C-alpha cells in the first residue's frame, strides 16, 4: 500500500518519504515528515507505529483486520490510543493492485474512495484521492469508520470466494 499510494502521490508532485522499522528511514523520521502520515502497516501494529507521529498530526488509516470471527477495529484502537491525532479511514476498500495501475478508471468510472473521520481532516485528505484520479467522498464522521472496516472484511471474503463484489453491491435498478 505504501509503495503504490506513495508512487502515485509522487507522480502527482507530492514529496513522499517512506519509513520503516528496518531500512534507511526510521518510523520517527517518517512520522515527522510532511503534514499527512499514511499508516500502511498490519492493523495489529497501528497503535505501536502511531507513537512515532507527533502530537496533533493528520493520519490516514488504510488498515484492515479480518479475524476468524469477523472484523477488528484498528481505527477505534488508533483514536483511543492517540486522541490528539486526526485520523481518517480511507483507501482500505480497494486492493493494492489498483494503486500500481496507470489509471484508476474501471468500467468507465473513476474509482470512488469513501473516507470517514473528522470533517476538516477528511477535507484535507480528499484531494490526495483526487490526485490519484479517484473520486473521494466524505462518508461520515469517525463514529462510522467501523463500517468501512466491516465493508472491507466483507469484500475480502467475496474476493477469496471468487465472487464479484461489484455485482453483490449493485444499486436499486428501475
Ligand atoms: N494489500 C492490500 O490489497 C490492502 C488493501 C487495503 C488495505 N490494506 C491494509 O493496508 C495495510 C498494509 O498492507 P500491505 O499490503 O501494504 O502490507 P505489507 O506489504 O505486508 O506491508 C506492511 C508493512 O508494515 C511493516 N510492519 C509490519 N509490522 C510492523 C511493526 N510492528 N512496526 C513497524 N512496521 C511494521 C512491514 O515492515 P517489515 O518489512 O519491517 O516487516 C511492511 O513494510 C494492512 O493493514 C492491510 O490490511 C491492504
Coordinates of C-alpha atoms and ligand atoms in Angstrom, one line a residue:
X1 CA 0.0 0.0 0.0
X2 CA 2.8 2.4 0.9
X3 CA 4.6 1.7 -2.4
X4 CA 1.6 2.0 -4.6
X5 CA 0.0 5.1 -3.0
X6 CA 3.4 6.7 -2.4
X7 CA 4.3 6.3 -6.0
X8 CA 1.0 7.8 -7.1
X9 CA 1.4 10.8 -4.9
X10 CA 5.0 11.3 -6.0
X11 CA 3.8 11.2 -9.6
X12 CA 1.2 13.9 -8.7
X13 CA 4.0 16.1 -7.4
X14 CA 3.9 15.5 -3.7
X15 CA 7.0 14.9 -1.6
X16 CA 6.8 11.4 0.0
X17 CA 9.1 9.8 2.5
X18 CA 8.6 6.1 3.4
X19 CA 9.8 4.9 6.8
X20 CA 10.0 1.5 8.4
X21 CA 11.4 -0.4 11.3
X22 CA 14.2 -1.6 9.0
X23 CA 15.8 0.4 6.2
X24 CA 17.4 3.8 5.8
X25 CA 14.4 6.0 7.0
X26 CA 13.1 5.4 10.6
X27 CA 9.5 5.5 11.6
X28 CA 10.2 8.5 13.7
X29 CA 11.7 10.4 10.8
X30 CA 8.8 9.5 8.5
X31 CA 6.4 10.5 11.2
X32 CA 7.9 13.9 11.5
X33 CA 8.0 14.4 7.7
X34 CA 5.2 16.2 5.8
X35 CA 1.8 17.1 7.0
X36 CA 0.0 13.8 6.4
X37 CA 1.1 10.3 7.5
X38 CA -0.2 7.1 5.9
X39 CA -0.3 4.1 8.2
X40 CA 0.4 1.2 5.8
X41 CA 1.2 -1.5 8.4
X42 CA -0.6 -4.5 9.7
X43 CA -3.6 -3.4 11.8
X44 CA -2.1 -5.1 14.8
X45 CA 0.9 -2.7 14.6
X46 CA -1.2 0.5 14.3
X47 CA -1.0 1.7 17.9
X48 CA 2.7 0.9 18.2
X49 CA 3.5 2.8 14.9
X50 CA 1.3 5.8 15.8
X51 CA 3.7 6.5 18.7
X52 CA 6.0 7.9 16.0
X53 CA 3.5 10.6 14.8
X54 CA 4.0 14.0 16.5
X55 CA 1.2 15.5 18.6
X56 CA -1.7 16.9 16.5
X57 CA -0.7 15.0 13.3
X58 CA -3.0 14.1 10.5
X59 CA -3.1 10.3 9.8
X60 CA -4.6 8.2 7.0
X61 CA -5.5 4.8 8.3
X62 CA -5.9 2.3 5.4
X63 CA -5.6 -0.8 7.6
X64 CA -7.9 -3.8 7.7
X65 CA -8.2 -6.6 10.2
X66 CA -10.1 -9.7 9.3
X67 CA -10.4 -12.0 12.2
X68 CA -11.6 -15.6 12.4
X69 CA -15.0 -14.4 13.8
X70 CA -15.4 -11.3 11.8
X71 CA -13.6 -7.9 11.8
X72 CA -11.3 -6.0 14.0
X73 CA -11.4 -2.2 14.6
X74 CA -8.0 -0.7 14.1
X75 CA -9.5 2.8 13.6
X76 CA -11.1 2.8 17.0
X77 CA -7.9 1.5 18.6
X78 CA -5.9 4.3 16.9
X79 CA -8.2 7.0 18.1
X80 CA -8.4 5.6 21.6
X81 CA -4.6 5.4 21.8
X82 CA -4.0 8.9 20.3
X83 CA -7.0 11.2 20.8
X84 CA -4.7 14.1 19.9
X85 CA -4.4 13.0 16.3
X86 CA -6.9 13.5 13.5
X87 CA -7.3 10.1 11.8
X88 CA -9.1 9.5 8.5
X89 CA -10.1 6.0 7.5
X90 CA -9.6 5.8 3.7
X91 CA -8.1 3.7 0.9
X92 CA -8.9 0.4 2.8
X93 CA -11.6 -0.9 0.4
X94 CA -9.6 -1.4 -2.8
X95 CA -6.9 -4.0 -3.4
X96 CA -3.4 -2.6 -3.5
X97 CA -3.0 -3.6 -7.2
X98 CA -5.2 -0.7 -8.1
X99 CA -2.5 1.7 -7.0
X100 CA 0.0 0.1 -9.3
X101 CA -2.1 0.7 -12.4
X102 CA -1.5 3.7 -14.6
X103 CA -5.2 4.6 -14.3
X104 CA -7.9 4.0 -11.7
X105 CA -10.9 4.2 -14.1
X106 CA -12.8 0.9 -14.1
X107 CA -15.7 0.2 -16.4
X108 CA -15.6 3.8 -17.4
X109 CA -15.9 5.0 -13.8
X110 CA -13.2 6.5 -11.7
X111 CA -12.6 4.6 -8.5
X112 CA -14.5 6.1 -5.6
X113 CA -12.7 6.4 -2.3
X114 CA -15.0 6.8 0.7
X115 CA -13.4 8.5 3.8
X116 CA -14.5 8.8 7.3
X117 CA -13.1 10.9 10.1
X118 CA -13.3 14.5 11.4
X119 CA -14.7 16.6 8.6
X120 CA -11.7 19.0 8.5
X121 CA -9.3 16.1 8.2
X122 CA -11.4 14.4 5.5
X123 CA -11.3 17.7 3.6
X124 CA -7.5 17.7 3.8
X125 CA -7.2 14.0 2.6
X126 CA -9.8 14.1 -0.1
X127 CA -7.6 16.0 -2.6
X128 CA -5.0 13.2 -2.2
X129 CA -7.5 10.7 -3.6
X130 CA -8.4 13.1 -6.4
X131 CA -4.6 13.4 -7.2
X132 CA -4.7 9.7 -7.9
X133 CA -7.5 10.1 -10.4
X134 CA -10.1 8.9 -7.9
X135 CA -13.4 10.4 -6.7
X136 CA -13.2 11.0 -3.0
X137 CA -16.3 11.3 -0.9
X138 CA -16.9 12.1 2.8
X139 CA -18.8 9.1 4.0
X140 CA -19.4 10.3 7.5
X141 CA -17.8 11.0 10.8
X142 CA -15.3 9.0 12.8
X143 CA -18.1 7.2 14.7
X144 CA -18.9 5.3 11.5
X145 CA -15.4 4.4 10.4
X146 CA -16.0 0.8 11.6
X147 CA -18.5 0.4 8.7
X148 CA -15.6 0.9 6.2
X149 CA -13.7 -1.8 8.1
X150 CA -16.6 -4.2 8.1
X151 CA -17.2 -3.5 4.4
X152 CA -13.6 -4.3 3.6
X153 CA -13.8 -7.6 5.6
X154 CA -16.9 -8.5 3.7
X155 CA -15.4 -7.6 0.3
X156 CA -12.2 -9.5 1.1
X157 CA -14.4 -12.6 1.8
X158 CA -16.1 -12.2 -1.5
X159 CA -12.7 -12.0 -3.3
X160 CA -11.4 -15.1 -1.6
X161 CA -14.7 -16.9 -2.5
X162 CA -14.2 -15.9 -6.2
X163 CA -17.4 -13.8 -6.1
X164 CA -17.9 -10.4 -7.8
X165 CA -18.1 -7.7 -5.2
X166 CA -19.4 -5.2 -7.6
X167 CA -22.3 -7.5 -8.6
X168 CA -23.2 -8.0 -5.0
X169 CA -23.4 -4.3 -4.4
X170 CA -25.4 -3.4 -7.4
X171 CA -27.7 -0.4 -6.6
X172 CA -31.5 -0.4 -6.9
X173 CA -32.4 -0.8 -10.6
X174 CA -35.6 0.7 -12.1
Ligands
LIG1 N1 -2.8 -5.4 0.3 C1 -3.9 -4.8 0.0 O1 -4.5 -5.1 -1.1 C2 -4.6 -3.9 1.0 C3 -5.7 -3.2 0.6 C4 -6.3 -2.3 1.5 C5 -5.8 -2.2 2.8 N2 -4.7 -2.9 3.2 C6 -4.2 -2.8 4.5 O2 -3.0 -1.9 4.4 C7 -2.1 -2.3 5.4 C8 -0.8 -2.6 4.8 O3 -1.0 -3.6 3.9 P1 0.2 -4.0 2.8 O4 -0.5 -5.0 1.9 O5 0.9 -2.8 2.3 O6 1.2 -4.9 3.8 P2 2.7 -5.3 3.6 O7 3.1 -5.2 2.1 O8 2.8 -6.5 4.3 O9 3.5 -4.1 4.3 C9 3.3 -3.9 5.7 C10 4.5 -3.1 6.2 O10 4.3 -2.9 7.6 C11 5.6 -3.1 8.2 N3 5.4 -3.6 9.6 C12 4.9 -4.7 10.0 N4 4.8 -4.8 11.3 C13 5.4 -3.7 11.8 C14 5.6 -3.1 13.0 N5 5.3 -3.8 14.2 N6 6.2 -1.9 13.1 C15 6.5 -1.2 12.0 N7 6.3 -1.7 10.8 C16 5.7 -2.9 10.6 C17 6.3 -4.1 7.3 O11 7.7 -3.9 7.5 P3 8.8 -5.0 7.7 O12 9.3 -5.2 6.3 O13 9.7 -4.5 8.6 O14 8.1 -6.3 8.2 C18 5.9 -3.7 5.9 O15 6.7 -2.7 5.4 C19 -2.7 -3.5 6.2 O16 -3.3 -3.1 7.3 C20 -3.7 -4.1 5.2 O17 -4.8 -4.7 5.8 C21 -4.1 -3.8 2.3

